[in-house]
Amino acid sequence: LVAMIYGCDSTRVDVTSPDGNLYVQVKSGQGQQLYFVAKYNGGMKFNTTPIGVNIDEVKWGENVVILDSVKRGAVDAEYKWRGVHSKAHNNYNFITVPILQQKTGETFSLQLRAFNDGFAYRMIIPGKGKRLVSDESIGWEIPDKSLVWFHSDTKDYEDPVISQRAVDIPQNTKMVLPLVTEQPENTGFIALTEAAVFDYSGHVLKAMGDGLFVADFEDDPDGWVMQDTVTTPWRVAVMSQDLNGLVSSDMIHNLCPA
């Protein structure tokens, strides 16, 4: 089932999950930069830092204006699956937001999907020819008293997982995805990760202090070349009241095409 509706204002756009428990807002804030605010199940709250992609020395996400005619819709489908259940449920509300990059006068789009157990976003920047992607701004702000499970073997991905409060993690500590956090006051869990990484550099997260974690593309510090339209991977926050909900989530395979 897919439904389409249109309309928004020029500074923020909202979307909620099908069950109404997740609320996500994308804003054009100070300096006309894009970022998100998310609230889940009445208690869990967190933000992103300004997001964007640097392509050929243009910052797609900075000095921008959210345009009218946002596309809205919903998807509700099932398919066979192997794992903790025999059928996967792909149920989300979505928005596709047209955005003007004022430096170039060109338009790109931000896609956002709100599931009952989290949200995901990606950016699509049209273009022709070879394009140098030098960086992507991805940052998650979580309460500094959150407990974080992570490991730092970014080469072999085989270190034991440890846990620390977000506020106690030393700055510049690098962490492999997924990074799992337990929010304060038993308000739930978040797993931060990515999906549908095609012809694009993968990233790790780096602690910056005070509950801020930002992307580090350590495998490609000088950037990477892409052809024509640049589509970022999905940037994903899976949310649940308990750890079983994270394990049982269908979000990642829903975001990855067969």
Tab-separated table of C-alpha atoms in Angstrom, residues 133-138 154-155 157 174-178 193-206 214-226 231-235:
chain	number	residue	atom	x	y	z
A	133	VAL	CA	33.037	12.762	-2.548
A	134	SER	CA	35.461	14.139	0.045
A	135	ASP	CA	33.332	13.648	3.178
A	136	GLU	CA	29.844	13.197	4.583
A	137	SER	CA	28.687	14.885	7.779
A	138	ILE	CA	26.922	12.366	10.023
A	154	THR	CA	38.076	-0.943	12.947
A	155	LYS	CA	40.388	-3.178	10.892
A	157	TYR	CA	35.991	-6.078	13.549
A	174	LYS	CA	36.644	5.086	17.171
A	175	MET	CA	33.759	2.619	17.225
A	176	VAL	CA	32.575	0.004	14.752
A	177	LEU	CA	28.940	-0.053	13.629
A	178	PRO	CA	26.442	-0.900	14.912
A	193	THR	CA	24.249	1.848	11.794
A	194	GLU	CA	23.965	2.096	7.986
A	195	ALA	CA	22.307	0.139	5.170
A	196	ALA	CA	22.552	-0.251	1.387
A	197	VAL	CA	26.221	0.719	1.087
A	198	PHE	CA	26.849	0.500	-2.673
A	199	ASP	CA	29.938	2.030	-4.362
A	200	TYR	CA	30.373	4.227	-1.290
A	201	SER	CA	32.891	4.337	1.534
A	202	GLY	CA	31.839	2.771	4.829
A	203	HIS	CA	32.335	4.689	8.053
A	204	VAL	CA	33.020	4.213	11.728
A	205	LEU	CA	31.896	6.536	14.511
A	206	LYS	CA	34.231	8.718	16.550
A	214	VAL	CA	30.439	11.650	14.307
A	215	ALA	CA	31.332	9.716	11.164
A	216	ASP	CA	34.943	8.990	10.264
A	217	PHE	CA	35.659	7.632	6.775
A	218	GLU	CA	39.067	6.303	7.783
A	219	ASP	CA	39.395	3.932	4.801
A	220	ASP	CA	39.155	6.854	2.344
A	221	PRO	CA	40.572	9.962	4.054
A	222	ASP	CA	41.137	11.667	0.687
A	223	GLY	CA	37.648	10.888	-0.563
A	224	TRP	CA	36.356	8.550	-3.255
A	225	VAL	CA	35.160	8.956	-6.829
A	226	MET	CA	31.579	8.251	-7.909
A	231	THR	CA	23.149	8.337	-3.514
A	232	THR	CA	24.352	7.977	0.055
A	233	PRO	CA	23.735	4.810	2.059
A	234	TRP	CA	20.846	4.874	4.511
A	235	ARG	CA	21.845	6.359	7.878
